[in-house]
């Protein structure tokens, strides 16, 4: 025969109270996490809406700059020194907006990453071109 030590009523009550406090703490932690995630979701939605609003004028600027590039009335030097850098900056801004929207989609698990190779020389050349006009204005080149 096995004899089990009987717990006193006080020990049983103390055990139950401890368990209830653990459950209450866990429930409170879950509730806090839920509130945080809901706030993050609201913030992501608001920023995504703002980013979508930026796309329209950026695409309009790109179309306008494309017209200037194709125009016979715009001198080559103006295209090279002003229109192309403006085009590159506008495209860069559009990429930033699109990257933000993509990261928001990834954050809410609506998109998966697809890692592709990058031509690093082109990335560096494009970055240098963005700052060429400013560097020339400051006589750094």
mmCIF file of C-alpha atoms in Angstrom:
data_model
loop_
_atom_site.group_PDB
_atom_site.id
_atom_site.type_symbol
_atom_site.label_atom_id
_atom_site.label_comp_id
_atom_site.label_asym_id
_atom_site.label_seq_id
_atom_site.Cartn_x
_atom_site.Cartn_y
_atom_site.Cartn_z
ATOM 1 C CA UNK A 1 0.000 0.000 0.000
ATOM 2 C CA UNK A 2 1.100 3.478 -0.809
ATOM 3 C CA UNK A 3 0.492 6.224 1.622
ATOM 4 C CA UNK A 4 0.183 9.702 0.259
ATOM 5 C CA UNK A 5 0.909 12.677 2.380
ATOM 6 C CA UNK A 6 -2.293 14.562 2.774
ATOM 7 C CA UNK A 7 -2.141 18.266 2.220
ATOM 8 C CA UNK A 8 -3.675 20.589 4.707
ATOM 9 C CA UNK A 9 -6.459 22.870 3.573
ATOM 10 C CA UNK A 10 -4.057 25.802 3.898
ATOM 11 C CA UNK A 11 -1.491 24.177 1.590
ATOM 12 C CA UNK A 12 -4.158 23.346 -0.984
ATOM 13 C CA UNK A 13 -5.543 26.885 -0.899
ATOM 14 C CA UNK A 14 -2.044 28.350 -1.177
ATOM 15 C CA UNK A 15 -1.334 26.121 -4.212
ATOM 16 C CA UNK A 16 -4.577 27.192 -5.894
ATOM 17 C CA UNK A 17 -3.916 30.881 -5.264
ATOM 18 C CA UNK A 18 -0.418 30.537 -6.722
ATOM 19 C CA UNK A 19 -1.828 28.807 -9.814
ATOM 20 C CA UNK A 20 -4.493 31.501 -10.198
ATOM 21 C CA UNK A 21 -1.862 34.241 -9.997
ATOM 22 C CA UNK A 22 0.216 32.501 -12.715
ATOM 23 C CA UNK A 23 -2.844 32.228 -14.937
ATOM 24 C CA UNK A 24 -3.747 35.872 -14.260
ATOM 25 C CA UNK A 25 -0.171 36.986 -15.096
ATOM 26 C CA UNK A 26 -0.165 34.919 -18.310
ATOM 27 C CA UNK A 27 -3.571 36.265 -19.285
ATOM 28 C CA UNK A 28 -2.413 39.827 -18.648
ATOM 29 C CA UNK A 29 0.746 39.273 -20.726
ATOM 30 C CA UNK A 30 -1.307 37.879 -23.600
ATOM 31 C CA UNK A 31 -3.686 40.815 -23.401
ATOM 32 C CA UNK A 32 -0.777 43.292 -23.446
ATOM 33 C CA UNK A 33 0.735 41.532 -26.481
ATOM 34 C CA UNK A 34 -2.629 41.640 -28.248
ATOM 35 C CA UNK A 35 -2.928 45.388 -27.597
ATOM 36 C CA UNK A 36 0.614 45.961 -28.882
ATOM 37 C CA UNK A 37 0.012 43.935 -32.044
ATOM 38 C CA UNK A 38 -3.279 45.747 -32.723
ATOM 39 C CA UNK A 39 -1.520 49.116 -32.341
ATOM 40 C CA UNK A 40 1.263 47.989 -34.691
ATOM 41 C CA UNK A 41 -1.305 46.832 -37.244
ATOM 42 C CA UNK A 42 -3.115 50.209 -37.087
ATOM 43 C CA UNK A 43 0.197 52.057 -37.479
ATOM 44 C CA UNK A 44 1.181 49.867 -40.431
ATOM 45 C CA UNK A 45 -2.181 50.502 -42.133
ATOM 46 C CA UNK A 46 -1.890 54.280 -41.701
ATOM 47 C CA UNK A 47 1.670 54.390 -43.021
ATOM 48 C CA UNK A 48 0.733 52.113 -45.917
ATOM 49 C CA UNK A 49 -2.094 54.456 -46.888
ATOM 50 C CA UNK A 50 0.324 57.407 -46.822
ATOM 51 C CA UNK A 51 2.812 55.460 -48.930
ATOM 52 C CA UNK A 52 0.100 54.624 -51.468
ATOM 53 C CA UNK A 53 -0.761 58.339 -51.667
ATOM 54 C CA UNK A 54 2.883 59.101 -52.524
ATOM 55 C CA UNK A 55 2.935 56.689 -55.447
ATOM 56 C CA UNK A 56 0.597 58.712 -57.689
ATOM 57 C CA UNK A 57 2.616 61.961 -57.749
ATOM 58 C CA UNK A 58 5.883 60.018 -58.037
ATOM 59 C CA UNK A 59 4.588 58.097 -61.051
ATOM 60 C CA UNK A 60 3.338 61.396 -62.520
ATOM 61 C CA UNK A 61 6.798 62.933 -62.070
ATOM 62 C CA UNK A 62 8.424 59.926 -63.728
ATOM 63 C CA UNK A 63 6.070 60.229 -66.713
ATOM 64 C CA UNK A 64 6.733 63.976 -67.001
ATOM 65 C CA UNK A 65 10.506 63.446 -66.816
ATOM 66 C CA UNK A 66 10.275 60.683 -69.447
ATOM 67 C CA UNK A 67 8.543 63.173 -71.750
ATOM 68 C CA UNK A 68 11.354 65.671 -71.164
ATOM 69 C CA UNK A 69 13.967 62.995 -71.906
ATOM 70 C CA UNK A 70 12.253 62.018 -75.184
ATOM 71 C CA UNK A 71 11.631 65.625 -76.238
ATOM 72 C CA UNK A 72 13.685 67.077 -79.059
ATOM 73 C CA UNK A 73 13.199 70.572 -77.571
ATOM 74 C CA UNK A 74 15.246 69.852 -74.428
ATOM 75 C CA UNK A 75 19.016 70.192 -74.976
ATOM 76 C CA UNK A 76 21.165 67.142 -74.272
ATOM 77 C CA UNK A 77 23.158 68.954 -71.548
ATOM 78 C CA UNK A 78 19.947 69.825 -69.674
ATOM 79 C CA UNK A 79 18.800 66.229 -69.947
ATOM 80 C CA UNK A 80 22.165 64.931 -68.731
ATOM 81 C CA UNK A 81 22.687 67.425 -65.912
ATOM 82 C CA UNK A 82 19.144 68.021 -64.685
ATOM 83 C CA UNK A 83 16.450 65.755 -66.064
ATOM 84 C CA UNK A 84 18.270 62.420 -65.630
ATOM 85 C CA UNK A 85 19.331 63.127 -61.999
ATOM 86 C CA UNK A 86 15.748 64.206 -61.245
ATOM 87 C CA UNK A 87 14.508 60.984 -62.857
ATOM 88 C CA UNK A 88 16.945 58.885 -60.818
ATOM 89 C CA UNK A 89 15.936 60.610 -57.570
ATOM 90 C CA UNK A 90 12.240 60.179 -58.317
ATOM 91 C CA UNK A 91 12.699 56.502 -59.178
ATOM 92 C CA UNK A 92 14.747 56.048 -56.000
ATOM 93 C CA UNK A 93 11.952 57.623 -53.935
ATOM 94 C CA UNK A 94 9.394 55.355 -55.626
ATOM 95 C CA UNK A 95 11.573 52.336 -54.801
ATOM 96 C CA UNK A 96 11.707 53.443 -51.149
ATOM 97 C CA UNK A 97 7.922 53.740 -51.032
ATOM 98 C CA UNK A 98 7.511 50.337 -52.686
ATOM 99 C CA UNK A 99 10.081 48.793 -50.321
ATOM 100 C CA UNK A 100 8.170 50.192 -47.345
ATOM 101 C CA UNK A 101 4.900 48.762 -48.668
ATOM 102 C CA UNK A 102 6.596 45.399 -49.247
ATOM 103 C CA UNK A 103 8.013 45.371 -45.713
ATOM 104 C CA UNK A 104 4.573 46.169 -44.319
ATOM 105 C CA UNK A 105 3.155 43.213 -46.260
ATOM 106 C CA UNK A 106 5.924 40.969 -44.947
ATOM 107 C CA UNK A 107 5.296 42.205 -41.408
ATOM 108 C CA UNK A 108 1.640 41.176 -41.516
ATOM 109 C CA UNK A 109 2.687 37.911 -43.202
ATOM 110 C CA UNK A 110 0.940 38.598 -46.522
ATOM 111 C CA UNK A 111 4.126 38.307 -48.593
ATOM 112 C CA UNK A 112 7.126 36.028 -48.704
ATOM 113 C CA UNK A 113 10.671 37.127 -49.478
ATOM 114 C CA UNK A 114 12.150 36.116 -52.802
ATOM 115 C CA UNK A 115 15.912 36.667 -52.655
ATOM 116 C CA UNK A 116 17.490 37.410 -56.037
ATOM 117 C CA UNK A 117 21.023 38.309 -57.151
ATOM 118 C CA UNK A 118 21.895 42.015 -57.398
ATOM 119 C CA UNK A 119 24.229 43.768 -59.809
ATOM 120 C CA UNK A 120 26.196 45.689 -57.176
ATOM 121 C CA UNK A 121 28.101 47.811 -59.714
ATOM 122 C CA UNK A 122 24.820 49.195 -61.075
ATOM 123 C CA UNK A 123 23.580 49.930 -57.545
ATOM 124 C CA UNK A 124 26.800 51.821 -56.730
ATOM 125 C CA UNK A 125 26.789 53.693 -60.061
ATOM 126 C CA UNK A 126 23.157 54.744 -59.520
ATOM 127 C CA UNK A 127 23.952 55.922 -55.978
ATOM 128 C CA UNK A 128 26.926 57.946 -57.223
ATOM 129 C CA UNK A 129 24.803 59.500 -59.960
ATOM 130 C CA UNK A 130 22.282 60.688 -57.349
ATOM 131 C CA UNK A 131 24.974 62.805 -55.692
ATOM 132 C CA UNK A 132 27.012 63.804 -58.759
ATOM 133 C CA UNK A 133 25.122 67.071 -59.317
ATOM 134 C CA UNK A 134 25.582 68.165 -55.672
ATOM 135 C CA UNK A 135 29.257 67.142 -55.694
ATOM 136 C CA UNK A 136 29.875 69.168 -58.861
ATOM 137 C CA UNK A 137 28.067 72.185 -57.391
ATOM 138 C CA UNK A 138 30.403 72.029 -54.379
ATOM 139 C CA UNK A 139 33.352 71.469 -56.712
ATOM 140 C CA UNK A 140 34.134 68.099 -55.129
ATOM 141 C CA UNK A 141 34.606 66.418 -58.510
#
